[in-house]
Amino acid sequence: MNDLKHYLEQVQQIFDREVFLASPRELYEPIDYTLRLGGKRIRPTLLLAAGAMFGADEALLRDAALGIETFHNFTLLHDDLMDRSPLRRGKPTVYTKWGDNAAILSGDTMYALAWRYFLRQPSPRLQEILQCFNETAIEVCEGQQKDMNFEELPLEKVSLDDYRDMIRQKTAVLLAGALKIGGLYANAPQHELDNLWNFGIHLGLAFQLQDDLLDGYGDTAVFGKKTGQDIRDNKKTFLPLLAIKHCNTEQSKALSTLFAAKDNMDEEEKVGRVMALYDAIDLRSKLEEHIKAEFQKAQKHLDDIKVPEERKLPLRELMETLNGRKK
Amino acid sequence: MNDLKHYLEQVQQIFDREVFLASPRELYEPIDYTLRLGGKRIRPTLLLAAGAMFGADEALLRDAALGIETFHNFTLLHDDLMDRSPLRRGKPTVYTKWGDNAAILSGDTMYALAWRYFLRQPSPRLQEILQCFNETAIEVCEGQQKDMNFEELPLEKVSLDDYRDMIRQKTAVLLAGALKIGGLYANAPQHELDNLWNFGIHLGLAFQLQDDLLDGYGDTAVFGKKTGQDIRDNKKTFLPLLAIKHCNTEQSKALSTLFAAKDNMDEEEKVGRVMALYDAIDLRSKLEEHIKAEFQKAQKHLDDIKVPEERKLPLRELMETLNGRKK
């Protein structure tokens, strides 16, 4: 049987061999740039591994793998523009390099290219596959809107449930969709599609909560970027939202004030004060418990899938890799 | 048989009955606003009429009609943002009303909603239908990029062929795609799909050239907006590109200079000078010849379609309406 390394190499090869440049070059250069920035390529890896687990022909899955990653990179491109993020994977973002209009139009085109990949291969379940992809895409948009809405709200107006719902839509459903689409190509039965989906949801939630944790507690040398950026940006991640539930009245007031502060406090002093508050209530171990719980739920759904254990190996390896990730 | 009025009413009804508002409202309000601004609804009308001409069930076509118009309105929304156009159909554009980020994200979501409509109905030719829609979408993006590229070039560097290729992609292919998709739902034979496609291409070219003509020669009272805007914006439409081919050296130099002028000349004086130059070479009648030629080519493809003449009535009526349009 194939291991995780096999699928990671497959994905690498698929992207290395694909030509993204076309005419007019002003449109396709930012697309080629974006799709060659790399990244973890988790979604296409999940799609290939889930499809193969149920016996789908690997060649049949390659275009869908390209499609799901192209879509994901399109969302990053537009998100970076909306969030005015100057860097992505340590490189200038498309809007900083080519301007806002190039980011808008090249993004739109990437979305259409994602569809071109999905439409290349026939499947008896094509309509279901495309519906799964499309409903996932709509949820990603809704999640991004909710994320932007949270920016306008004070800390105490965003509940943990609201936040979990937002990251489910913005991050988790696309992992779930990638897995389910793999299963659909293999014509897996409905209850196994549900297991794949739910495995992806909890894996995605764990993944996003890790992101939040790493922003506060990551090792800068390994993490590859400065910690505390979410604090500087007043971002209502799981960290302050969980913190506020464990604060006493005085701490809670202090935290709300710190997260409402705009340009009237030294940034590093603010990061230091917030982190001291987190440490006072032992926030790190509390968040780690939440992450562990999501990984356990994900694992339960993977356990429930009725295929020989060796076929689950790549997804188990991927989950373990993510579980231990430091960046 | 049904006439054009029947299909226009059908389209009106389809949009009146559809609910576009959903949660989160910050995402869906701009979508509802955009899709309720009205407009000519040419693309869904073409889709319904073409499908019915070959005997497709009208109920089956309704979702595709919604899909093609939703996609078209998504492209207008993003184009207005990129072009910084303050008004659309006499109303404030989405970015002026809700900001750039709302325009980006609501536009992306409209694109996904267009797919949701297309994916609602089954069809034995679904993959072809969706490929036709998607390849059309990619051409629209490429056309928009070429349009933006032209803005950076001096007048004499854009050929009439380049311009025709740009408006074919930006405008004509979506009309052609709407017609072909209607034909695909009716399982029309390949040569009739080609006729539908080519009818749409030439109808679309005629339509865009009319737009260019109306900007220069429209009756402001009927046209609904001030003429000469393309001149003020230094837009390389068919008018100056055709003019430069009929100018003597002196006129040609004057026109190039006028279209390169930025903020250093009174706008109305500039419009007056350009229009005087157009009149001196009788540009209006020359452009009218080009438009007539495109309508004739369109008509030839409609004539070639082998269905009873009465079935072609709505598309002939639509062509006549567009042919005589004053706005």
XYZ file of C-alpha atoms in Angstrom, chain A residues 19-37 77 92-94 97-98 102-103 105-107 109-110 113, chain B residues 145:
34
model
C 1.438 24.567 -17.236
C -0.331 27.598 -15.789
C 1.036 30.300 -18.071
C -1.123 31.346 -21.024
C -2.142 34.502 -22.895
C -2.718 37.315 -21.997
C 0.325 37.058 -19.746
C -0.848 39.917 -17.479
C -3.696 37.594 -16.449
C -1.808 34.318 -16.116
C 1.504 35.432 -14.565
C -0.082 36.126 -11.152
C -1.866 32.761 -11.402
C 1.340 30.865 -12.152
C 3.086 32.773 -9.345
C 0.343 31.927 -6.846
C 0.112 28.251 -7.749
C 3.892 27.821 -7.577
C 4.275 29.410 -4.115
C -5.385 35.476 -3.255
C 4.870 39.417 -1.708
C 1.162 38.857 -2.288
C -0.313 39.331 -5.764
C 3.231 42.839 -6.749
C 0.727 43.528 -9.566
C -4.726 42.030 -11.232
C -5.524 40.355 -7.909
C -9.234 39.372 -12.144
C -6.509 36.743 -11.834
C -8.376 35.427 -8.798
C -9.815 33.370 -13.498
C -8.259 30.902 -11.039
C -9.598 27.279 -13.929
C -7.738 41.679 -19.116
